[in-house]
Coordinates of C-alpha atoms in Angstrom, one line a residue:
X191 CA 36.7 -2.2 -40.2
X192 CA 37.0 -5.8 -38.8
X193 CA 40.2 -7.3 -39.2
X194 CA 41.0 -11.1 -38.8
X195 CA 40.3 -12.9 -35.4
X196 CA 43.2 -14.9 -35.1
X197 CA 42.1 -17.1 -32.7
X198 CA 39.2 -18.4 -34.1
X199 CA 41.0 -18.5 -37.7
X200 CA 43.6 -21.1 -35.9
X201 CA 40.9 -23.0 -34.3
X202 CA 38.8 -23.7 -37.0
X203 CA 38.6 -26.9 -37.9
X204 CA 41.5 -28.2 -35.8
X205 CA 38.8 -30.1 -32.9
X206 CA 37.4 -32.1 -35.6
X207 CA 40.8 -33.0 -37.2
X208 CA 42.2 -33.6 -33.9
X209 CA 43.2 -36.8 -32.5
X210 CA 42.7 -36.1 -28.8
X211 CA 41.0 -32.5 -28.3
X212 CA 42.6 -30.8 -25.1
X213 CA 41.6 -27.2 -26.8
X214 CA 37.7 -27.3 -26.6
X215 CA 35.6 -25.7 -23.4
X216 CA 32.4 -26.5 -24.2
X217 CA 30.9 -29.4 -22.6
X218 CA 30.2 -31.3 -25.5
X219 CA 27.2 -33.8 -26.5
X220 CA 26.4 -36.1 -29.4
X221 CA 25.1 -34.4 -32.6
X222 CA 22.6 -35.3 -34.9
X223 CA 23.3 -37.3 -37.9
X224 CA 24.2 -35.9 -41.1
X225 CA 20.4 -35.5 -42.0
X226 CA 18.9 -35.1 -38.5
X227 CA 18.2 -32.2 -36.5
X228 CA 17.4 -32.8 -32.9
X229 CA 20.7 -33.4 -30.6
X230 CA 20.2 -36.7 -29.9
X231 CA 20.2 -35.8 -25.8
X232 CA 17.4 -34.0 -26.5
X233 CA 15.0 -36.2 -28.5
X234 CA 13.5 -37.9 -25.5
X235 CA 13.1 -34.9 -23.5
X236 CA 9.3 -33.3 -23.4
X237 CA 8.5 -30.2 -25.0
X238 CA 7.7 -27.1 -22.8
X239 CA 4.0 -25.7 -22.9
X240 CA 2.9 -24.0 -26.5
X241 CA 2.3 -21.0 -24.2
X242 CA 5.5 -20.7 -23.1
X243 CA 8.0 -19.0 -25.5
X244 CA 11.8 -19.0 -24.8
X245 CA 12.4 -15.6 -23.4
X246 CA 9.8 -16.4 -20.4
X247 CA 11.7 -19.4 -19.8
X248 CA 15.4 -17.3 -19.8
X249 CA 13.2 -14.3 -17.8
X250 CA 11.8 -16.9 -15.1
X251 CA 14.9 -18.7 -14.4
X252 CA 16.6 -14.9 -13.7
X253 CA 13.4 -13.7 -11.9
X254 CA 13.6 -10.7 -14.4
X255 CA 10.6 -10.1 -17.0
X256 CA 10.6 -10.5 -20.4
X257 CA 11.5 -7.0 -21.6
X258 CA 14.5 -7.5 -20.1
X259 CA 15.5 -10.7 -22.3
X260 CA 17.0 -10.6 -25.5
X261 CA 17.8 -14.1 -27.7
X262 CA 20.7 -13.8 -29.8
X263 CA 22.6 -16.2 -32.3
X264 CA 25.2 -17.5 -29.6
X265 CA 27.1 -15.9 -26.8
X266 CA 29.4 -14.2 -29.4
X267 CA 26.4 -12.6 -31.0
X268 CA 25.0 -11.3 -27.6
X269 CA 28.3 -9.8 -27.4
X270 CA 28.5 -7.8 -30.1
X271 CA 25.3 -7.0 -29.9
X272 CA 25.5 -5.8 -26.7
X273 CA 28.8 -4.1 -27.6
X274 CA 27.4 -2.3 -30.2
X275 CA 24.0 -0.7 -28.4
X276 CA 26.6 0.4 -25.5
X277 CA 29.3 2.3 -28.3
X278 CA 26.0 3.8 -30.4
X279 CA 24.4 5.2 -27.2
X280 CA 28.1 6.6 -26.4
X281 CA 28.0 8.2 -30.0
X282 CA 24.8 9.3 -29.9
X283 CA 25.4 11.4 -26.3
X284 CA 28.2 12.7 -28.1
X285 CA 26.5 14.1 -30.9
X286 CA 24.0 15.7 -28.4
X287 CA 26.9 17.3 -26.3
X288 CA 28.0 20.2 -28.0
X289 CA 30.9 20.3 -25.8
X290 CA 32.5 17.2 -25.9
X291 CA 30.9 16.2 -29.6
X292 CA 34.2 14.3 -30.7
X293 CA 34.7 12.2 -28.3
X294 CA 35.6 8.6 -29.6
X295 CA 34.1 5.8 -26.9
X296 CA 36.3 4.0 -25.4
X297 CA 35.8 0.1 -24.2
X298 CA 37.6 -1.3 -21.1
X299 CA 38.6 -4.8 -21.2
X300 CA 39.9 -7.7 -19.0
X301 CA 43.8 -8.6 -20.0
X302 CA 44.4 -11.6 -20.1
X303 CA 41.6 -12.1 -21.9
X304 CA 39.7 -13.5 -24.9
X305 CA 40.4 -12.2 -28.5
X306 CA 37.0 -11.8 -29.6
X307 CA 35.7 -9.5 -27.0
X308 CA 38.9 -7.0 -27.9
X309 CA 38.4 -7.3 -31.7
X310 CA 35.0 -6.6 -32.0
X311 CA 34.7 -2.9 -30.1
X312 CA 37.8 -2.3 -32.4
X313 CA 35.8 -3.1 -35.0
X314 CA 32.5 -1.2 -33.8
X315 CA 34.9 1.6 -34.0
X316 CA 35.7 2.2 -30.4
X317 CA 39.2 2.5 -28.7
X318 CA 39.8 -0.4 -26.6
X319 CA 42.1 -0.2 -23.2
X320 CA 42.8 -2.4 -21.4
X321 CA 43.2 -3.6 -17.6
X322 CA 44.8 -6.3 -15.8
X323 CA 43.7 -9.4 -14.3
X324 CA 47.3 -10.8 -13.4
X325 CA 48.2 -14.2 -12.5
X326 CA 50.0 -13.7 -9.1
X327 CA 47.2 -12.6 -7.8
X328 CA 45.1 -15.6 -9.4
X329 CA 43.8 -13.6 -11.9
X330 CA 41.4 -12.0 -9.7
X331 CA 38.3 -9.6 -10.3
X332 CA 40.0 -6.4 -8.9
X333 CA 37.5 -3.6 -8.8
X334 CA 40.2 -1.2 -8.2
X335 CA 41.5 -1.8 -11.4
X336 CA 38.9 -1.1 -13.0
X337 CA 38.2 2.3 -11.6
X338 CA 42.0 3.6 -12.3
X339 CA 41.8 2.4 -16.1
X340 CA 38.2 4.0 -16.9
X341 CA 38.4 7.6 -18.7
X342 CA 35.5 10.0 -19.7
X343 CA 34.8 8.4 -22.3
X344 CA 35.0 4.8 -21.2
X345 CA 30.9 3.8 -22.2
X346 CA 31.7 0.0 -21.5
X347 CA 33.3 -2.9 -19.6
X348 CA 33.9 -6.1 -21.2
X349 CA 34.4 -8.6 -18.4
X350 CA 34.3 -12.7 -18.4
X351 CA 32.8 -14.5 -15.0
X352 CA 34.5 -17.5 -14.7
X353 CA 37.5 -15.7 -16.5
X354 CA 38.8 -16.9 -20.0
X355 CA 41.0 -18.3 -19.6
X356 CA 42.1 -18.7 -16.7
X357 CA 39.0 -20.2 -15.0
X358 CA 38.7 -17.9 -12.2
X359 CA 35.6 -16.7 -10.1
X360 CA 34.7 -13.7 -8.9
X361 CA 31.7 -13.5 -6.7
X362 CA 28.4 -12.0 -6.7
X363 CA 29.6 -9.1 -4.1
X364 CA 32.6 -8.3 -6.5
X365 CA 30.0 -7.8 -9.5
X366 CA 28.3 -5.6 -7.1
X367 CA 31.6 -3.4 -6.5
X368 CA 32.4 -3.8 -10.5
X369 CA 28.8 -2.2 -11.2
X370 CA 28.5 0.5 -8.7
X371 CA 31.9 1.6 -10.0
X372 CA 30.7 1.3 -13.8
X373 CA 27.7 3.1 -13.5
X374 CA 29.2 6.0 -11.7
X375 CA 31.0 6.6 -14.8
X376 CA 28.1 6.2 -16.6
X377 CA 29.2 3.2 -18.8
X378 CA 28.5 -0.2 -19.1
X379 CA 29.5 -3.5 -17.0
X380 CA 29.0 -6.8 -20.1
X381 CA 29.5 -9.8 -18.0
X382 CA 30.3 -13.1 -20.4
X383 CA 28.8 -15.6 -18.4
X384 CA 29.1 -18.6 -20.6
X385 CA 31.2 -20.1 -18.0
X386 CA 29.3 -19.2 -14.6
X387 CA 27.8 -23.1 -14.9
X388 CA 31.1 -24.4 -14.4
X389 CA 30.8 -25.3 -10.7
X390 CA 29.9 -28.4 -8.2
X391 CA 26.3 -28.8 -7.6
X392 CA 26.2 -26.9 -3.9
X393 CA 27.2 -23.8 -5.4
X394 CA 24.4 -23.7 -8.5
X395 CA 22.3 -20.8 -8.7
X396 CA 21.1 -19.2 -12.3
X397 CA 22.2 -21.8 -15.2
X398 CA 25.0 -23.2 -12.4
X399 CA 26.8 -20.2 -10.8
X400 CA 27.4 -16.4 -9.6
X401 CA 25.2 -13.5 -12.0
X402 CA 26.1 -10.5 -12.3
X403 CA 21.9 -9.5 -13.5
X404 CA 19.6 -7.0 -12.0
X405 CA 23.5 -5.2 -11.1
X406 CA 23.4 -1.3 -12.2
X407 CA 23.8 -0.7 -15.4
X408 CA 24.8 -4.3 -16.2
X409 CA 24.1 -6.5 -19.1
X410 CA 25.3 -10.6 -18.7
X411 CA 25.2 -12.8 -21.7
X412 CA 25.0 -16.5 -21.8
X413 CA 24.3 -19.4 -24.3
X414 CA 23.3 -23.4 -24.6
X415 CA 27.2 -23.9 -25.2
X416 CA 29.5 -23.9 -23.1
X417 CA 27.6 -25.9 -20.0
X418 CA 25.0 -27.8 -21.7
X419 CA 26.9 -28.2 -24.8
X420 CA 24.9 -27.3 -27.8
X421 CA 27.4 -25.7 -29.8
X422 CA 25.6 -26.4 -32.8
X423 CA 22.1 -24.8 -32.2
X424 CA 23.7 -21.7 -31.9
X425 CA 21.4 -20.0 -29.4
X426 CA 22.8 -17.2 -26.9
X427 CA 21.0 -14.5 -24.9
X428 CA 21.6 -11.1 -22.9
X429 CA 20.3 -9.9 -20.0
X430 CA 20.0 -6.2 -18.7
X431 CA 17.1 -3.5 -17.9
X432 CA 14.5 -3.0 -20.8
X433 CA 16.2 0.0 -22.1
X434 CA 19.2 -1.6 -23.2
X435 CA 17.1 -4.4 -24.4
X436 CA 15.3 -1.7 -26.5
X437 CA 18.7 -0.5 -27.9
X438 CA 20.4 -4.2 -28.4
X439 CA 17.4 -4.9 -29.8
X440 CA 17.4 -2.4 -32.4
X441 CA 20.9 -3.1 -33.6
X442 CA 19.8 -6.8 -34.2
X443 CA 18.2 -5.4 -37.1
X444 CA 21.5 -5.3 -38.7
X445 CA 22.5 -8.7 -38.4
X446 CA 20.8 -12.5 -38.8
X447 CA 18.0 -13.4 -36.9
X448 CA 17.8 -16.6 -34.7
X449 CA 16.8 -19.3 -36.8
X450 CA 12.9 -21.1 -35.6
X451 CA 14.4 -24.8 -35.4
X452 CA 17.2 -23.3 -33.1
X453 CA 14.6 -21.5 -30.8
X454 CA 12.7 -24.7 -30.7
X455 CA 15.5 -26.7 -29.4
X456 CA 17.0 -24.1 -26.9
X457 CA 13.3 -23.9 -25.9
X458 CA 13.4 -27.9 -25.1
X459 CA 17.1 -27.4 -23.5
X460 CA 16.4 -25.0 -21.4
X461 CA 13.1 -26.5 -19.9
X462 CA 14.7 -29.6 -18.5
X463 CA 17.8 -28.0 -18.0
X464 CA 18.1 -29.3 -14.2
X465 CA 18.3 -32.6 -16.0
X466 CA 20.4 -31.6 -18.5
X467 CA 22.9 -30.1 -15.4
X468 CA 23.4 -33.4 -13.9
X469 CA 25.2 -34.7 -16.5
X470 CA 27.4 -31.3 -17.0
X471 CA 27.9 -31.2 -13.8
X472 CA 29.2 -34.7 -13.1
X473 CA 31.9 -34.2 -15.7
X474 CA 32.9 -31.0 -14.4
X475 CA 33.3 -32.4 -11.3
X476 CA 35.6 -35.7 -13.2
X477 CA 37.1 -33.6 -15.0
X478 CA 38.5 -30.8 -13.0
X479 CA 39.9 -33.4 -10.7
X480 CA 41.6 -35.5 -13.9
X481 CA 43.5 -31.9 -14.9
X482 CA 44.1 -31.0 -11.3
X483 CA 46.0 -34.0 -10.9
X484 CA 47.5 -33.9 -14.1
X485 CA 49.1 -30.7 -13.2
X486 CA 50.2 -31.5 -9.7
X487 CA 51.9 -34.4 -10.9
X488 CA 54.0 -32.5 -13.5
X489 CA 56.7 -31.1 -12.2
X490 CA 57.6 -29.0 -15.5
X491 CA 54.0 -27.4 -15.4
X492 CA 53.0 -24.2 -13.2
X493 CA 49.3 -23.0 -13.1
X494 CA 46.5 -24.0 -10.8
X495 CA 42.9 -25.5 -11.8
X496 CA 40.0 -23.6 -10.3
X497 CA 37.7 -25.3 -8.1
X498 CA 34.5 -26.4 -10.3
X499 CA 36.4 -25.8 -13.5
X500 CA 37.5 -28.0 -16.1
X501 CA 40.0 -25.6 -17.9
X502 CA 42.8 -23.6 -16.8
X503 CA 45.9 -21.2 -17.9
X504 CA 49.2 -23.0 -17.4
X505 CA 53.1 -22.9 -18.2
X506 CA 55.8 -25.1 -19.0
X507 CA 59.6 -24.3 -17.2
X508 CA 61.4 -24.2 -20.8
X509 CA 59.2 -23.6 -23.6
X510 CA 56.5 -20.9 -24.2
X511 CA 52.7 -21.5 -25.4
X512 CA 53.3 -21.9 -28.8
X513 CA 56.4 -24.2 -28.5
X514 CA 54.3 -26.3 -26.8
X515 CA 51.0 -25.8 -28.8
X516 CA 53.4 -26.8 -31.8
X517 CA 54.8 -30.0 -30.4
X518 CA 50.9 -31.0 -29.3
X519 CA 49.7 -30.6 -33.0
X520 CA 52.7 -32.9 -34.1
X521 CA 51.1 -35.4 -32.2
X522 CA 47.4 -34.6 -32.9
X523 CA 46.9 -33.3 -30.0
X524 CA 44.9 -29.7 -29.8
X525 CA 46.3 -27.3 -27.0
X526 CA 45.6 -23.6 -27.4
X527 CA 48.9 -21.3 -27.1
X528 CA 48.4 -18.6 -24.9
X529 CA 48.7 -15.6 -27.6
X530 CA 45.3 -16.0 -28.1
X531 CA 44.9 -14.1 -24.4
X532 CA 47.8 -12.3 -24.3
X533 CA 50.1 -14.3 -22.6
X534 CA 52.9 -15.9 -25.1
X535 CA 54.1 -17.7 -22.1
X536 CA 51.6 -19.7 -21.1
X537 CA 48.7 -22.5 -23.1
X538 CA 45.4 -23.6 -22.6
X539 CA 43.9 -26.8 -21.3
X540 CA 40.3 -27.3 -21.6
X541 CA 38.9 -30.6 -20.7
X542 CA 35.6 -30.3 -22.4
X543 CA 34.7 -34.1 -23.1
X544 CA 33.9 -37.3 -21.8
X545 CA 36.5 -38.2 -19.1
X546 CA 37.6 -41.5 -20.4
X547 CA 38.3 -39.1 -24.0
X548 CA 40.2 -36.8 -22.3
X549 CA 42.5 -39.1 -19.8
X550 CA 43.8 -40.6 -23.2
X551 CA 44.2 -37.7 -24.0
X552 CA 46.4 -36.0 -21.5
X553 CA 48.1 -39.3 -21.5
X554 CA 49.7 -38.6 -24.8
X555 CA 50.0 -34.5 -23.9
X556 CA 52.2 -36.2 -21.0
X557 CA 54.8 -38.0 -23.7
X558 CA 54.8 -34.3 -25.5
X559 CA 55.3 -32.6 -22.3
X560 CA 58.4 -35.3 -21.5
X561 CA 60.0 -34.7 -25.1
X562 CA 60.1 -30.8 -24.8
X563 CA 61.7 -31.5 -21.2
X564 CA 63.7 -33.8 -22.5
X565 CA 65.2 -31.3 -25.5
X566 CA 65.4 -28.5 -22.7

């Protein structure tokens, strides 16, 4: 029923065996040692109240109540989560419609995009299609798009906001056009929001950037990862009225629960997150302008780097993503090749540590980069 996810198969393991890690998003912090628990950027930080539980915190800071929160083992697990309550309400309509009965739900998503959210409504049992996002027009948001690929039975559409991986934005108005057409059709809009943070400090809203929440018939997921960079607590949540809660919820039954040491920290992250921010945010800021210059200076490299965004989709004038993923690794050097988001073309750069990390880093990428030239 679920097959392999070759992405995350080929990236396991390789960011701690790497020498210089160009491959990982997520802004990453110090972890505990071997038999700690608390992050160590969190161990000075106060506690929040007694009285006040994490969903109240992830409610207030979306101005939605609580019924309309739902914590989840990551973002991945909000996603499949979410996935699955908008495929079993599909099935179950179909079951009550005694003319259309056998209809198999479909799921729309975003091409280029990222593995995971294709494999796992072919694994809820759903037919996937796709629609594109391409990259002469910057990988834009195109609500037209979206309306010419959804069919009858389309119940739900898998977008990411910034885009994966391309780093692109769309904006809050957008959503609102992406929704309105959605729920015409009587499906779902999922909005991966892991990477809404990514942005400069004028432009932060909720947890950094553009939501797509309190949108019709929209649910937006989120996590401590990607922008605040607690990979390791493996906390997530989704968003969306308090009937879909009440369904998501429901198929959490099925899987692992959130572990109480986990919702303990998130509960601690989340309440100082505007100190937390600053710190993201000043990297984003380094970063972004160490990759934008990178790029600009290489005359072998196409691709742009999205204001506010520390990764981006790029491609090299004689060798295609893996050729170039390939000659990294040589090096020890972790670059993700773009068949991972349907582009064999093109790679990934994701500058998700410290700055002075990551300038060595694409330091040596530059030698690679001048070899495969150099062979060409």
């Amino acid at each position: 029923m679920f097959s392999t996810i070759d992405y995350l198969d080929w990236i396991t393991g390789r960011p701690d065996a790497a020498t210089h890690d160009l491959g990982s998003s997520d802004l990453r912090r110090a972890v505990p040692e071997p038999d700690g628990i608390v992050p160590p950027d969190l161990g000075d930080l106060p506690s929040p109240p007694d009285d006040l539980d994490l969903e109240t915190i992830i409610a207030d800071a979306y101005d939605v109540g609580t019924e309309n929160v739902l914590v989840t083992a990551g973002a991945t697990h909000a996603n499949f989560v979410a996935m699955a309550a908008a495929i079993g309400a599909a099935e179950s309509d179909n079951e009550d419609d005694e003319d259309d009965g056998n209809g198999t739900p479909r799921v729309l998503v975003e091409k280029p995009g990222y593995e995971p959210l294709v494999a796992t409504p072919d694994g809820l049992g759903a037919t996937v299609d796709r629609f594109r996002r391409p990259k002469e027009a910057g990988y834009e948001l195109d609500p037209a798009r979206i309306e010419g690929a959804l069919s009858d039975e389309t119940c739900c559409v898998v977008v990411t906001n910034r885009h994966n991986p391309s780093g692109s934005r769309a904006s809050r108005e957008t959503l609102a056009e992406v929704s309105r057409t959605v729920a015409d059709n009587d499906a779902t809009l999922l909005v991966d929001e892991v990477y809404a943070p990514f942005c400069t400090d004028d432009e932060a809203s909720v947890f950094g950037g553009p939501t797509a929440v309190n949108l019709p018939n929209t649910v937006i997921t989120n996590s401590v990862t990607k922008f605040l960079g607690f990979g390791p607590i493996r906390v997530g949540w989704l968003v969306a009225d308090a009937e879909f809660v009440s369904r998501a919820q429901s198929v959490m039954f099925h899987v692992p629960a959130v572990s109480g040491p986990a919702m303990a920290l998130t509960r601690r992250a989340l309440y100082d997150e505007s100190d937390l921010a600053d710190g993201s945010r000043d990297r984003i800021e380094a970063n972004r302008d160490l990759l934008a210059a990178f790029v600009a200076e290489r005359d072998d490299l196409s691709g742009s780097v999205a204001p506010g965004c520390t990764y981006g989709f790029f491609s090299h004038e004689s060798a295609d993503g893996d050729e170039i993923s390939e000659a990294a690794w040589e090096e020890g050097i972790l670059v993700v090749p773009g068949r991972f988001f349907d582009d064999d073309e093109r790679f990934r750069l994701s500058l998700g540590l410290d700055t002075e990390t990551v300038r060595e880093g694409l330091d040596a990428f530059g030698t690679v980069l001048d070899s495969v030239s150099a062979k060409s």
